[in-house]
Tab-separated table of C-alpha atoms in Angstrom:
chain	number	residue	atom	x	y	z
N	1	UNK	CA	134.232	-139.841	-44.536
N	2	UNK	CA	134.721	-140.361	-40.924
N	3	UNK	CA	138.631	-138.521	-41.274
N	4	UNK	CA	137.113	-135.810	-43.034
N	5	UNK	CA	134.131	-135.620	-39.929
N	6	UNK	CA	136.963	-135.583	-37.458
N	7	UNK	CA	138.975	-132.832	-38.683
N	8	UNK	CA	136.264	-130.932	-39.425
N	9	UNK	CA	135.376	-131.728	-36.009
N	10	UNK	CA	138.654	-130.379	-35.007
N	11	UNK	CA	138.880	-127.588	-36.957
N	12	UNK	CA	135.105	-126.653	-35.872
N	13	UNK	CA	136.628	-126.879	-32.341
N	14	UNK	CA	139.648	-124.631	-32.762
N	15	UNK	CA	137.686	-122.190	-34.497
N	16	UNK	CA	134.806	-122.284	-31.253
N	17	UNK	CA	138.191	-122.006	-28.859
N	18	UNK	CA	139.899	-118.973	-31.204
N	19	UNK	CA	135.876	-117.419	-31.085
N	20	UNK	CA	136.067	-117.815	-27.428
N	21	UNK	CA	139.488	-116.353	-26.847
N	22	UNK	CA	138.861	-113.240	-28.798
N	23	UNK	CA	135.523	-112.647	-27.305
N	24	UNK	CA	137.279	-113.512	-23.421
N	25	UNK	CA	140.020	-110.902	-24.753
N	26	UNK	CA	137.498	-108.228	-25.855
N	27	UNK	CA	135.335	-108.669	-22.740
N	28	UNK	CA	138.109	-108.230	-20.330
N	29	UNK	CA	140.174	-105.616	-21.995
N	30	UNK	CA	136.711	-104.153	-22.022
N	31	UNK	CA	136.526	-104.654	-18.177
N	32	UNK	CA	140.000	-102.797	-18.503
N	33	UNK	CA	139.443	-100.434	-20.094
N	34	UNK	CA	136.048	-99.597	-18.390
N	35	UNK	CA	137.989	-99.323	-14.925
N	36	UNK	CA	139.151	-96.003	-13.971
N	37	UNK	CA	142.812	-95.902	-13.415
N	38	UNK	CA	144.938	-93.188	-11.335
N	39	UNK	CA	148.445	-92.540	-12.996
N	40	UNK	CA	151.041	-92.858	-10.490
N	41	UNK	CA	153.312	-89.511	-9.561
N	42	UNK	CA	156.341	-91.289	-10.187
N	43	UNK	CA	157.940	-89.592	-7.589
N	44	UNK	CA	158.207	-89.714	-3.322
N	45	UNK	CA	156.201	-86.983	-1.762
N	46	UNK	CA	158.318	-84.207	-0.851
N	47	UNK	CA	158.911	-83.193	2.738
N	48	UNK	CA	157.423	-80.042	4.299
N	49	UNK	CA	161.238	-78.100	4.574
N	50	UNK	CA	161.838	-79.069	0.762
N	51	UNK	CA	158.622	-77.416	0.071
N	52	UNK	CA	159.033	-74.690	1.949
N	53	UNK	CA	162.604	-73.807	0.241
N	54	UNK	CA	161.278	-74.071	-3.404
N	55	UNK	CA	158.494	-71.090	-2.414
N	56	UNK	CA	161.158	-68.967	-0.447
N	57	UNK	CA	163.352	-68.802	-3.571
N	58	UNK	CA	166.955	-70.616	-4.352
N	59	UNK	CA	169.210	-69.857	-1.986
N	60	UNK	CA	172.250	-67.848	-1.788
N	61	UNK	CA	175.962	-69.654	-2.598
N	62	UNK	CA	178.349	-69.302	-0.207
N	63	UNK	CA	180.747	-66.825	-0.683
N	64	UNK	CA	184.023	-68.586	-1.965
N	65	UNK	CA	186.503	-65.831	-0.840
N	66	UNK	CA	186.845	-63.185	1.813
N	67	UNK	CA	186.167	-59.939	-0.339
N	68	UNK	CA	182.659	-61.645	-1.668
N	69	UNK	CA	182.098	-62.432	2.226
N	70	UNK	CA	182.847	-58.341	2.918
N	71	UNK	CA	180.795	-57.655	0.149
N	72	UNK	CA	177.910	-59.718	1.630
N	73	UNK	CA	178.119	-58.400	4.547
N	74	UNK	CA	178.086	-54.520	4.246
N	75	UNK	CA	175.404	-54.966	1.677
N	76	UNK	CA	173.247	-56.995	4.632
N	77	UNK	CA	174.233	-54.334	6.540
N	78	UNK	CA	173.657	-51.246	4.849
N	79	UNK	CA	175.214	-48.171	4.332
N	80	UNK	CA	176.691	-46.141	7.128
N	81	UNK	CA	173.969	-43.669	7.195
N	82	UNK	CA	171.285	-46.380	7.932
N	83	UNK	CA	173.608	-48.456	10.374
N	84	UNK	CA	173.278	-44.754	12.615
N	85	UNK	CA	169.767	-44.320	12.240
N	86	UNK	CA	169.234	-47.608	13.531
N	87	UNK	CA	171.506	-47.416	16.568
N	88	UNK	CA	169.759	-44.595	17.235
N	89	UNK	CA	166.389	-45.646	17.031
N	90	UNK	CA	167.703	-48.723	19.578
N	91	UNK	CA	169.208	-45.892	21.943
N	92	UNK	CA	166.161	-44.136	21.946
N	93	UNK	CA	164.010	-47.428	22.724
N	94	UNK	CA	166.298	-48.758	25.199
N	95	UNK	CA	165.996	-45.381	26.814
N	96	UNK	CA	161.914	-45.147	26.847
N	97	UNK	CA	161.937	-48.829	27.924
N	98	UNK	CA	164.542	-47.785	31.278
N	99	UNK	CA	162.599	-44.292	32.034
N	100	UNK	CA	158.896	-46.692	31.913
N	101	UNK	CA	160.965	-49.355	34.286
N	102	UNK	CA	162.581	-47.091	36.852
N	103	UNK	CA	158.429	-44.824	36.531
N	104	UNK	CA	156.694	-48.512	37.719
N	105	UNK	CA	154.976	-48.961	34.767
N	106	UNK	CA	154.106	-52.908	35.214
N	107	UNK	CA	154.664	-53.934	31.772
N	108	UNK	CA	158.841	-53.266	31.807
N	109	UNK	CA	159.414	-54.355	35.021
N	110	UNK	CA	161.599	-57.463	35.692
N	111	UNK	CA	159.203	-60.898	36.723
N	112	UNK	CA	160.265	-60.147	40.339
N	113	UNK	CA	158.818	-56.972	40.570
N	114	UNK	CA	155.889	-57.093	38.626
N	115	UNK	CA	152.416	-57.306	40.548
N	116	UNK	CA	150.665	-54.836	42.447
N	117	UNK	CA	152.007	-56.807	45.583
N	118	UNK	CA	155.726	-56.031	44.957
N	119	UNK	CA	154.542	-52.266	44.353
N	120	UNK	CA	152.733	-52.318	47.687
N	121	UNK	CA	155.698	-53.812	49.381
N	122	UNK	CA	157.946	-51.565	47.736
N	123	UNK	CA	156.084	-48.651	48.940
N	124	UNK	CA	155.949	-49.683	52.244
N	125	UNK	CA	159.984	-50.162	52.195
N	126	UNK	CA	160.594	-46.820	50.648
N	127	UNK	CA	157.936	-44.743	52.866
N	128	UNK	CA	160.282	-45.778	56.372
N	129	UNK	CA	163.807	-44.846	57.181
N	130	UNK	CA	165.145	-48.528	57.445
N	131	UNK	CA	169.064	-48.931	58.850
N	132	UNK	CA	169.298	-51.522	56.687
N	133	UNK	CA	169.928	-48.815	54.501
N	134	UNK	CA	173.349	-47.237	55.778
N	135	UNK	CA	174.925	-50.873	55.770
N	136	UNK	CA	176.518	-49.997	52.062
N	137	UNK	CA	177.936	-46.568	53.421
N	138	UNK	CA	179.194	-47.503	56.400
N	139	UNK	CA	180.460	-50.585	55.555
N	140	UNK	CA	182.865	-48.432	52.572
N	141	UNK	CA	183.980	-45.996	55.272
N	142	UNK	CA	184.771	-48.841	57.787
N	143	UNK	CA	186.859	-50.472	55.441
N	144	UNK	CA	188.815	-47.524	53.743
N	145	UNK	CA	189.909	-46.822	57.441
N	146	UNK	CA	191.006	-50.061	57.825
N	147	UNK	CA	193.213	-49.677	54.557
N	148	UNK	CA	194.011	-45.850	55.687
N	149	UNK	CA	195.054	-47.403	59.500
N	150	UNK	CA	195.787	-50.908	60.103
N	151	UNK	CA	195.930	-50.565	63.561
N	152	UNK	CA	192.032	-50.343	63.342
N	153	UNK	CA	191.710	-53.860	61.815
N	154	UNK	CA	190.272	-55.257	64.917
N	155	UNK	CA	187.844	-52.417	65.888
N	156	UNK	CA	186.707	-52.645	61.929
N	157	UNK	CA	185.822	-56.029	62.225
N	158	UNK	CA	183.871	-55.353	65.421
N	159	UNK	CA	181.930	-52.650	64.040
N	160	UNK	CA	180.863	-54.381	60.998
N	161	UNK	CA	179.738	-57.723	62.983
N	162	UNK	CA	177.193	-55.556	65.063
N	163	UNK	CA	176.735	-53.413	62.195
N	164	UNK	CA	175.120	-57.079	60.452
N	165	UNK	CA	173.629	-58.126	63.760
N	166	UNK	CA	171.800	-54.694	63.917
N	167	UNK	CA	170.994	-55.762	59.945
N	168	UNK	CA	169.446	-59.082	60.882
N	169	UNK	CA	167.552	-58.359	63.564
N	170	UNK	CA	165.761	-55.342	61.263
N	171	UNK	CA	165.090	-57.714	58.478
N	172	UNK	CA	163.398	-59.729	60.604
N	173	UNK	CA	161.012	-57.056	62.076
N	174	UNK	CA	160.482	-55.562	58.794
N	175	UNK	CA	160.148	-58.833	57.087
N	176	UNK	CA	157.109	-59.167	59.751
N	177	UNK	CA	155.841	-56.019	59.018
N	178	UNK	CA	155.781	-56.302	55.648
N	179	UNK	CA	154.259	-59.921	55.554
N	180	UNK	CA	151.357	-58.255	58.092
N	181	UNK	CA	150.528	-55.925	55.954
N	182	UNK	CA	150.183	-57.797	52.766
N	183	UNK	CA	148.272	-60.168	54.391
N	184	UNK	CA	145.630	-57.659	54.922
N	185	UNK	CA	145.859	-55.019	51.948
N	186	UNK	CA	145.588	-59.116	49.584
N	187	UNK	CA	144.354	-61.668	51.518
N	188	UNK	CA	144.307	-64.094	48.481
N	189	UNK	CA	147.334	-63.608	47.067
N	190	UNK	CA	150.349	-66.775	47.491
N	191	UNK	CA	152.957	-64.319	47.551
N	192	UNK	CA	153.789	-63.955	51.332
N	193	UNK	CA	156.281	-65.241	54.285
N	194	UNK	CA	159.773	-65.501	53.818
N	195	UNK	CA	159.825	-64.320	49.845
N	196	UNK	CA	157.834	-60.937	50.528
N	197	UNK	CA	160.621	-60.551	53.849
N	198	UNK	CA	163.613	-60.674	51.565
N	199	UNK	CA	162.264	-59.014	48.680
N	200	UNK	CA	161.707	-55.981	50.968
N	201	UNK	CA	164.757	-56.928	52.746
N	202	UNK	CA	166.831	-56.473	49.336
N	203	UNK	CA	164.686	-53.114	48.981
N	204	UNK	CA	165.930	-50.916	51.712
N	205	UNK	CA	169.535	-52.280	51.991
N	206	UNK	CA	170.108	-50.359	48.356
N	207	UNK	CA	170.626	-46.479	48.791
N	208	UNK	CA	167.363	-44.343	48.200
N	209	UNK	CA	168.611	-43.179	44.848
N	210	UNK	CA	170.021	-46.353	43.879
N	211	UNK	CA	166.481	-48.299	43.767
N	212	UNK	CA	164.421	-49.132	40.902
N	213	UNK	CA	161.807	-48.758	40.222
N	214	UNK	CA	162.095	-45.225	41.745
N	215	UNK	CA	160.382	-44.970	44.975
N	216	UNK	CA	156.723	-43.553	44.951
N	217	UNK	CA	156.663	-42.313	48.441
N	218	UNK	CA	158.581	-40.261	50.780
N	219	UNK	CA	160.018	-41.448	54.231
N	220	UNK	CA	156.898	-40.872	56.649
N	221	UNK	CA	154.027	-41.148	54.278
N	222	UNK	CA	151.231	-43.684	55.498
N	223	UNK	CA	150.653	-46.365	52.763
């Protein structure tokens, strides 16, 4: 009696401990199963370029000989008809964009000259009869006469050195001038001294024809 107590006593106990495990399993796979659970990608996160290149489209193979590279080429760049319509249409810009410089219109007008102090300044350069002017002139004569009589060498190189001595001391007085004025036509503006002096400077040593923007004024006008 007491063997048969024990195993049943064992047997009672293994059953308790399967009864146990299976209800442990249940609960928890339960508890799995009860928990939400993201799915991985499986994959890195592509880059922003990578992306980028799949929505543009696959792109192009290189050509593998020289007539596909021709090919490519005159197809990118069109038919003869369209490549002269085009350099035409750039003519005609590059034209309208010269014509608006060399007329003072602000917007095509190189950094240096843009501002309605470099207009003032260039007015008051173009509205006096500066000697600064007849350096380029004279200076070509002087030296074909050297080349035409060689004799002259040394009167040449005279001339010319008080020809620039004459330049210099103009620059200064009109570099004054200029400074002067701006000073009270824009009292707030930064743009004065020795930058406004050799901008105008620059201004009347080029021939009257020769500057752009065109001038505005006429030699004598009052600005």
């Amino acid at each position: 009696m007491k063997l048969f107590r024990r195993g049943e006593s064992s047997t009672t106990d293994a059953t308790a401990d399967t009864t146990a495990d299976a209800d442990g399993g249940s609960t928890a796979l339960s508890t799995k199963t009860s928990a939400p659970v993201t799915p991985g990608k499986g994959r890195p996160t592509p880059k922003r370029r990578e992306a980028e290149g799949k929505r543009r489209g696959p792109v192009a193979p290189a050509p593998l000989t020289a007539k596909q590279a021709r090919a490519r080429r005159k197809a990118v760049r069109g038919t003869k008809e369209e490549r002269k319509a085009a350099g035409a249409e750039r003519r005609i810009a590059a034209q309208d964009r010269r014509a608006r410089m060399l007329a003072g219109e602000d917007k095509y007008l190189l950094p240096r000259d843009q501002g309605p102090v470099r207009a003032y300044v260039r007015d008051l350069v173009d509205a006096r009869r500066n000697l600064v002017g007849l350096f380029m002139p004279m200076a070509l004569v002087l030296i074909l006469s050297m080349f035409a009589a060689p004799g002259l060498q040394t009167i040449v190189t005279l001339a010319m050195l008080v020809m620039m001595l004459f330049m210099g001391i103009e620059g200064v007085i009109l570099g004054r001038i200029v400074s002067n004025r701006v000073r009270e036509r824009f009292p707030d503006t930064p743009d004065t001294g020795f930058r406004l002096g050799w901008y105008a400077f620059v201004r009347a040593s080029q021939i009257r024809k020769m500057r752009a923007p065109k001038p505005r004024v006429s030699p004598g006008d009052a600005v």
